[in-house]
Structure formats: structure tokens, C-alpha cells
PDB file of C-alpha atoms in Angstrom:
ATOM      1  CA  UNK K1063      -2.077 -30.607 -21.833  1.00 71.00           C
ATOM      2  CA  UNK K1064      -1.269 -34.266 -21.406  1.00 75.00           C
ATOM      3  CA  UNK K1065      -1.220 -35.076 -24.822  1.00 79.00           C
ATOM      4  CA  UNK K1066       1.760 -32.887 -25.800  1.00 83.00           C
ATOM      5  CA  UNK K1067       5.156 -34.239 -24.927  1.00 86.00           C
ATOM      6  CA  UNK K1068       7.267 -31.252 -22.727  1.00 86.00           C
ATOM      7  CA  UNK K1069       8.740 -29.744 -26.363  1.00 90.00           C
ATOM      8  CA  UNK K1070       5.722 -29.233 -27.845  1.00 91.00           C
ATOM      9  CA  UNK K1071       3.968 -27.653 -24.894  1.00 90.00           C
ATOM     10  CA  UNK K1072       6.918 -25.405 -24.661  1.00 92.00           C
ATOM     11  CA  UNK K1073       6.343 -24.100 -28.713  1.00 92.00           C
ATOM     12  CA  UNK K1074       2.786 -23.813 -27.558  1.00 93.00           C
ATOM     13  CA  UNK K1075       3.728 -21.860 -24.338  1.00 93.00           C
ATOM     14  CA  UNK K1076       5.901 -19.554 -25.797  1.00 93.00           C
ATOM     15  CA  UNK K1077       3.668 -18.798 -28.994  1.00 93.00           C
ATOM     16  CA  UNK K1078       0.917 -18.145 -26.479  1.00 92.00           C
ATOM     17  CA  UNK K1079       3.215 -15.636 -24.866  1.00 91.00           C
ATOM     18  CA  UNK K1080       3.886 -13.642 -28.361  1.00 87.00           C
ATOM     19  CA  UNK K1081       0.032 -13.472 -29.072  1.00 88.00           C
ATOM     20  CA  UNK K1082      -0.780 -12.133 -25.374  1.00 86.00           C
ATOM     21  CA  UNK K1083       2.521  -9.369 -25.525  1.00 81.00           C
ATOM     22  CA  UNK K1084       0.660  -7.092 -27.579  1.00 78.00           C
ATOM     23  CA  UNK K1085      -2.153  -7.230 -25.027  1.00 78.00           C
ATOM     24  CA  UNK K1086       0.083  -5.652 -22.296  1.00 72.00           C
ATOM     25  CA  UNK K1087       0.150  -1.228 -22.680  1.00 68.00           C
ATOM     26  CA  UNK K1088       2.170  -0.761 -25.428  1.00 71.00           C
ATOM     27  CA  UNK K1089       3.901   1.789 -23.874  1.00 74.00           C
ATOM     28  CA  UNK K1090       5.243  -0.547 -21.350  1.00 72.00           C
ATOM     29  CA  UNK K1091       7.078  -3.062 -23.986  1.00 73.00           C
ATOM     30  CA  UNK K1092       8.362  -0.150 -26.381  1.00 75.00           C
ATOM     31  CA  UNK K1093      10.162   1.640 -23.120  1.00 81.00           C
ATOM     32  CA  UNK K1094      11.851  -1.525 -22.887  1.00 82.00           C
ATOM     33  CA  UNK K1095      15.383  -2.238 -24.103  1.00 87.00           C
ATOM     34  CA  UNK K1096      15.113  -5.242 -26.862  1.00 85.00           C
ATOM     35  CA  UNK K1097      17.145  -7.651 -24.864  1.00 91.00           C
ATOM     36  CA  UNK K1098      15.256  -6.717 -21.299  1.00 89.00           C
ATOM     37  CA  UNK K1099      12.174  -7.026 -23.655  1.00 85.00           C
ATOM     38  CA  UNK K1100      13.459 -10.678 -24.898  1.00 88.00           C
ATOM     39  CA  UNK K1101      14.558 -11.703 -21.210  1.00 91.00           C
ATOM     40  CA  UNK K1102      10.656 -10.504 -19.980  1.00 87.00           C
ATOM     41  CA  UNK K1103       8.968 -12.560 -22.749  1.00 89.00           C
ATOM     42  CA  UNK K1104      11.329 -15.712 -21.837  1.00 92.00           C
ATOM     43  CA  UNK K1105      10.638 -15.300 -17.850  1.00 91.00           C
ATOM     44  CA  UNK K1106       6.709 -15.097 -18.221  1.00 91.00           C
ATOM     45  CA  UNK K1107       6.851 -18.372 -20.933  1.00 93.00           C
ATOM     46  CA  UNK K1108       9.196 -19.901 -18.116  1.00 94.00           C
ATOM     47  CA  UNK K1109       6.240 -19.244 -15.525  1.00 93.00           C
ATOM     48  CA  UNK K1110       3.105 -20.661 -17.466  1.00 93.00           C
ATOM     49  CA  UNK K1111       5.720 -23.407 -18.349  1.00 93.00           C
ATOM     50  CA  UNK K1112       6.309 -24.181 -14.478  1.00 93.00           C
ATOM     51  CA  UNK K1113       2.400 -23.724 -13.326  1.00 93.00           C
ATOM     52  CA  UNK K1114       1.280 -26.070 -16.233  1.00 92.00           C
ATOM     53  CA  UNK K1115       4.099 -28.865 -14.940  1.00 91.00           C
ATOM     54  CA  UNK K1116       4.133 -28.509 -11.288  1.00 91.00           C
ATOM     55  CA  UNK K1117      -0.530 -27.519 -11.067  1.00 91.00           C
ATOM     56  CA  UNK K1118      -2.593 -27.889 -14.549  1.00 92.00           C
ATOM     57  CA  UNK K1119      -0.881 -31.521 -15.713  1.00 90.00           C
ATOM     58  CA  UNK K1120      -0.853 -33.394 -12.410  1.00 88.00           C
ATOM     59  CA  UNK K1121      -4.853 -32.328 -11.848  1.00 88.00           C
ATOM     60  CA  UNK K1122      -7.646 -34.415 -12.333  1.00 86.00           C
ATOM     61  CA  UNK K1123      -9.306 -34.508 -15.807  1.00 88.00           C
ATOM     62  CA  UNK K1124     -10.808 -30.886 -17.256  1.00 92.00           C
ATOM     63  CA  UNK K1125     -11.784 -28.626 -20.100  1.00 93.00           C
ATOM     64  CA  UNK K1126     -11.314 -25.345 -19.952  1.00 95.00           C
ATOM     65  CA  UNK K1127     -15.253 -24.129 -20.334  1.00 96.00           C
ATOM     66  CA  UNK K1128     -15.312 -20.350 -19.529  1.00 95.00           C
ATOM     67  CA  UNK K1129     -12.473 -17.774 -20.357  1.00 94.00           C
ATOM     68  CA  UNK K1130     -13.112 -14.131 -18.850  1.00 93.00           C
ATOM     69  CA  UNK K1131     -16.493 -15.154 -18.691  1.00 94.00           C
ATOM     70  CA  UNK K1132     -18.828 -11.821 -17.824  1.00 94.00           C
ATOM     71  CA  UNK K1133     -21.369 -13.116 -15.179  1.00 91.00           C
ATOM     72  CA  UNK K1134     -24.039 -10.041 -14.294  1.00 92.00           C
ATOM     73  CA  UNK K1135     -25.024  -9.409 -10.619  1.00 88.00           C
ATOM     74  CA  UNK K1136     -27.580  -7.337  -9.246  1.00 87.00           C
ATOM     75  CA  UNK K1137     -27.265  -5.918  -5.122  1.00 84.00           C
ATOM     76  CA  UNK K1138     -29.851  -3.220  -4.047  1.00 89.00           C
ATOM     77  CA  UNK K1139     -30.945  -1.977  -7.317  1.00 92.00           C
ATOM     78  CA  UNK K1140     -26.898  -2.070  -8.283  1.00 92.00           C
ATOM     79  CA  UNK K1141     -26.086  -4.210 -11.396  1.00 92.00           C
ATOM     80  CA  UNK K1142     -22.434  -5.471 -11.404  1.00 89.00           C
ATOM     81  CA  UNK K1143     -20.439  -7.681 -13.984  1.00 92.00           C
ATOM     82  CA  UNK K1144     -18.749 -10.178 -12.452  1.00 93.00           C
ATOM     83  CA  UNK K1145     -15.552 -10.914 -14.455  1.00 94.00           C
ATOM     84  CA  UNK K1146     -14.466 -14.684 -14.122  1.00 95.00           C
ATOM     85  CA  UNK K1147     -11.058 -15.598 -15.120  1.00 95.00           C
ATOM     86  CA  UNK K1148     -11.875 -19.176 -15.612  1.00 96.00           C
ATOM     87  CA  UNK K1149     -14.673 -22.063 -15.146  1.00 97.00           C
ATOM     88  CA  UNK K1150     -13.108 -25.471 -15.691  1.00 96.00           C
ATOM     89  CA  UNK K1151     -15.391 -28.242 -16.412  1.00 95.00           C
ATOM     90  CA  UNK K1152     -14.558 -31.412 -14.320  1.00 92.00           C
ATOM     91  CA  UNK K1153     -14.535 -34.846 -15.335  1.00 89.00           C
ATOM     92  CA  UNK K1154     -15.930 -36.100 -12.300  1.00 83.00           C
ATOM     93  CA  UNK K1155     -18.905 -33.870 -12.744  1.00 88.00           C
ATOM     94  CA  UNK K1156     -19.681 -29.811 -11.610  1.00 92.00           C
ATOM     95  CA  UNK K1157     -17.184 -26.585 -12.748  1.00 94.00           C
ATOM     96  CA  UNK K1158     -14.340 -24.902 -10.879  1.00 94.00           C
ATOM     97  CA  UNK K1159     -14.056 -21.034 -10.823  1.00 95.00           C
ATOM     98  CA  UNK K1160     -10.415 -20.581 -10.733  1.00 95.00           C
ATOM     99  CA  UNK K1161      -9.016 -16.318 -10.460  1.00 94.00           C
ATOM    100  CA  UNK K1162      -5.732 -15.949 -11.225  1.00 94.00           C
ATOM    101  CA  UNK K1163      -3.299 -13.512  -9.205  1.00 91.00           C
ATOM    102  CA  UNK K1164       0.193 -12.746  -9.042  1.00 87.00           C
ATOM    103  CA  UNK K1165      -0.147 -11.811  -5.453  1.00 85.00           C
ATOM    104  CA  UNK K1166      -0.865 -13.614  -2.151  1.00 84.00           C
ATOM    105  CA  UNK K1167      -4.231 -14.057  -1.306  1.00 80.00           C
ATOM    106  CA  UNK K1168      -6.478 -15.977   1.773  1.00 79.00           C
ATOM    107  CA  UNK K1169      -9.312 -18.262   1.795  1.00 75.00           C
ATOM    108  CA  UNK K1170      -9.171 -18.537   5.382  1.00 72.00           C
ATOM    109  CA  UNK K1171     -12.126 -16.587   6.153  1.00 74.00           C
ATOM    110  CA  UNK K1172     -14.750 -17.660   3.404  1.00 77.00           C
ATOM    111  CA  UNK K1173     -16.507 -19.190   6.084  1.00 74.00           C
ATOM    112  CA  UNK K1174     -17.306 -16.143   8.213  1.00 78.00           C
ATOM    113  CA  UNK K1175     -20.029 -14.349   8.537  1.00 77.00           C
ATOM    114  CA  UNK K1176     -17.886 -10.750   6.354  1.00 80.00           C
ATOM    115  CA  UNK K1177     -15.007 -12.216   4.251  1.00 79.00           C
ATOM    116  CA  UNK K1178     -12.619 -10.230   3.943  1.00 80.00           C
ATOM    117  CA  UNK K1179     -11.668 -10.857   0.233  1.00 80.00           C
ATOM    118  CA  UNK K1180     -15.176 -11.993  -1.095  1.00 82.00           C
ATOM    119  CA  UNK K1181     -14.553 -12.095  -4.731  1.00 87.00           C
ATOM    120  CA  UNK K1182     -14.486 -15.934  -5.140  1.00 88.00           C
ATOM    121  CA  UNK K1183     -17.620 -16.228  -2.709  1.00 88.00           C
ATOM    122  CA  UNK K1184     -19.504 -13.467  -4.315  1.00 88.00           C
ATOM    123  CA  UNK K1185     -18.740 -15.352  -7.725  1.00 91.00           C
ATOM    124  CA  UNK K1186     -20.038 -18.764  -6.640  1.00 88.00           C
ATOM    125  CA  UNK K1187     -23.053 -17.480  -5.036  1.00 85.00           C
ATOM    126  CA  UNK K1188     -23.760 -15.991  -8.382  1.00 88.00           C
ATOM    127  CA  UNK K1189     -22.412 -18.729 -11.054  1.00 90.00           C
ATOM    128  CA  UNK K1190     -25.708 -20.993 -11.753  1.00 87.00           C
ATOM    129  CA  UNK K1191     -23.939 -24.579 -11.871  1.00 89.00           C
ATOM    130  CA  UNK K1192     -23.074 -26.615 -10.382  1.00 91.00           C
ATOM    131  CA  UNK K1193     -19.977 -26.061  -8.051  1.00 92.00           C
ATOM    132  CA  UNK K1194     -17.036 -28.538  -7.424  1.00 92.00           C
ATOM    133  CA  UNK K1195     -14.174 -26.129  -6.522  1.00 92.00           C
ATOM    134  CA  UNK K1196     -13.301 -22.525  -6.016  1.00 93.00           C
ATOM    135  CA  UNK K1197      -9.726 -21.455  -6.315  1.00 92.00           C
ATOM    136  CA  UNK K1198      -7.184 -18.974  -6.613  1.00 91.00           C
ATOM    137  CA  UNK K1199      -4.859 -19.901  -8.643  1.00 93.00           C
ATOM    138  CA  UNK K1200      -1.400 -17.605  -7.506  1.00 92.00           C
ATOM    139  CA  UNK K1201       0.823 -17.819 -10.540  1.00 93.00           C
ATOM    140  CA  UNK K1202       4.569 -16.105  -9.507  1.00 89.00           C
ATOM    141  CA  UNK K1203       8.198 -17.038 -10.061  1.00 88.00           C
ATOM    142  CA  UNK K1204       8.928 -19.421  -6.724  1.00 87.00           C
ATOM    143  CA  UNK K1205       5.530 -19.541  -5.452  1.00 89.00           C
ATOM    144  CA  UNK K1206       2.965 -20.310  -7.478  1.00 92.00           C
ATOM    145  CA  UNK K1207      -0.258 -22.648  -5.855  1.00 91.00           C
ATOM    146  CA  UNK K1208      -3.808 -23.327  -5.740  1.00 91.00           C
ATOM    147  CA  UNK K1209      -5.843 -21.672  -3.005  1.00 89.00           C
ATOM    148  CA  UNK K1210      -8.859 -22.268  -2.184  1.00 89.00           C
ATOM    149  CA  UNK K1211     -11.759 -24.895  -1.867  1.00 89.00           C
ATOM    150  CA  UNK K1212     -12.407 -28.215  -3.580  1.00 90.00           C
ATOM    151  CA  UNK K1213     -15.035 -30.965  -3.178  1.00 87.00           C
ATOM    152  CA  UNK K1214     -14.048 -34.251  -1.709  1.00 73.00           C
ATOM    153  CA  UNK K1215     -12.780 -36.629  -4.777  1.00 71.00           C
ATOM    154  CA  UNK K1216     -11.194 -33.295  -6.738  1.00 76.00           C
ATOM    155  CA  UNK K1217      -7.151 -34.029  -5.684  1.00 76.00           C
ATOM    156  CA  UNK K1218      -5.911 -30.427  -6.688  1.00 86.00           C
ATOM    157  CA  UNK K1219      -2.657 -29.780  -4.191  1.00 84.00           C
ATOM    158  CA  UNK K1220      -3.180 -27.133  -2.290  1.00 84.00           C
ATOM    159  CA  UNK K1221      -6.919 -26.931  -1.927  1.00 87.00           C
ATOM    160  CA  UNK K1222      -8.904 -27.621   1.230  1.00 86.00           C
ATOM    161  CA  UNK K1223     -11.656 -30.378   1.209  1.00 86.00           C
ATOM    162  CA  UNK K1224     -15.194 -29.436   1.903  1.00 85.00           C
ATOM    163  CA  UNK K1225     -18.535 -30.265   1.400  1.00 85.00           C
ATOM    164  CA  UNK K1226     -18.687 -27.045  -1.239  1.00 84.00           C
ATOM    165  CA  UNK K1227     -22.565 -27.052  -2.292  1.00 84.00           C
ATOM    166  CA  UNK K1228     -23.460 -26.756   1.833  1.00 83.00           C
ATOM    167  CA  UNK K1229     -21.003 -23.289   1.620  1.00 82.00           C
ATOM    168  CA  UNK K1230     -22.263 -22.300  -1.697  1.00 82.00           C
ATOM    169  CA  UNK K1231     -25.682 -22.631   0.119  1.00 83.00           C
ATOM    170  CA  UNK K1232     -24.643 -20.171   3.181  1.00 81.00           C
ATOM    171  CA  UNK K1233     -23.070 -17.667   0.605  1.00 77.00           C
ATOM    172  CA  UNK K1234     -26.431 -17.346  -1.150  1.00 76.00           C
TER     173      UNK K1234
END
């Protein structure tokens, strides 16, 4: 990301955009007038464009390590597969699990005894490294942030400061 200048992470962005579009239901895009189709394609480039600027550039040095990265959990004879959206190795040593959402979400209650949106805590009790952040990362026209939990040292705007391994340690 920082070695691009802002054009050619724009060509990037919006060649990204044209592989992922056949991803999305078919259905969906073909119901779709060609200029509404045209005006979608720009709006979601125009979002990754803004969340790469305003979150992924200004962060602290990473490499993308994990992409929808299957993670298998077993509860009371249930196996599960966990489905991470990302794990970011950091420079300054241990991974981030970063979900991504278009919706709002909380991380006010990971600390208590019943979260009530576990997914995040379920998937660092279960991920096997170790842990330097934990984050939501809400990606929406106007209101797009990190959310979540970071170690001291990790300087990503918008996540709270903890001692993470000690929390990791009370979700397992």
C-alpha cells in the first residue's frame, strides 16, 4: 500500500473491484440497469479507496498473512469452522484478526463473563499465535472504523489499548 502513489492504487482498487463483481449472485448485477450497474461498481471502488487512505495506509507496518482463513473448532463433541476474514502479520511482532462488516458492531462487552457478539473472542481463543490485536474492521460509505482491541505499541485509530494476551487468556 505505501509504495503505490494515490493513481496507481486507484487502477489497483478498481481492477480489484471487476475481479470480485462476478463473485456477487449473478442475478443481482444482471437485474441491474448498465449505468446503476456502472454507478455500483464506482461507489464500492470509492469505499475500499477511502478505508485504504483514511485506516490501512496510516497503520503501523503489516502483511496481509491469512485471507478467509478456515480455522476448525470443536465445543461438546460439535466441530465448527471458524471462517476468518483476515490475520495481518505485524511488524512489531504477533497477528491481528481483523472481520470485516458493513454494519455497526460492539466490543464493549468482550470482557464479560457472556459477550454478546462473541465471534472475535471465540476466534482468538481458538487462533494458535500469537495475538496483538482483534478488530472489526466496519467498512461503509461515511462511517467506516476499526473496532476493537489492540496491544499497547499497535497505533490503529479507533482501537482500545489492552494488555490482549491476559484477555486472550480469560477467553480460553
Amino acid at each position: 500500500l505505501q509504495r503505490h502513489d494515490d493513481a496507481a492504487l486507484r487502477t489497483r482498487i478498481n481492477a480489484a473491484v471487476e475481479v470480485a463483481l462476478p463473485i456477487f449472485t449473478p442475478v443481482r448485477w444482471r437485474l441491474l440497469p448498465p449505468a446503476l450497474a456502472a454507478a455500483e461498481t464506482a461507489r464500492i471502488a470509492d469505499i475500499a479507496a477511502h478505508w485504504i487512505e483514511k485506516y490501512e495506509r496510516p497503520r503501523p507496518a503489516f502483511v496481509v498473512a491469512e485471507i478467509e482463513w478456515s480455522l476448525p473448532l470443536t465445543l461438546a463433541g460439535l466441530t465448527l469452522n471458524l471462517k476468518l476474514d483476515r490475520v495481518d502479520a505485524l511488524d512489531g511482532g504477533g497477528s491481528a484478526i481483523i472481520d470485516y462488516k458493513t454494519g455497526k458492531n460492539s466490543s464493549g462487552d468482550w470482557d464479560s463473563e457472556r459477550p454478546k457478539e462473541p465471534q472475535l473472542p471465540l476466534y482468538c481463543a481458538t487462533y494458535g499465535g500469537t495475538l496483538a490485536g482483534v478488530l472489526f474492521a466496519e467498512v461503509r460509505r461515511g462511517a467506516s472504523r476499526f473496532l476493537g482491541w489492540v496491544d499497547t505499541g499497535q497505533g490503529i485509530k479507533g482501537a482500545k489499548t489492552t494488555e490482549l494476551a491476559a484477555q486472550v487468556e480469560a477467553w480460553n
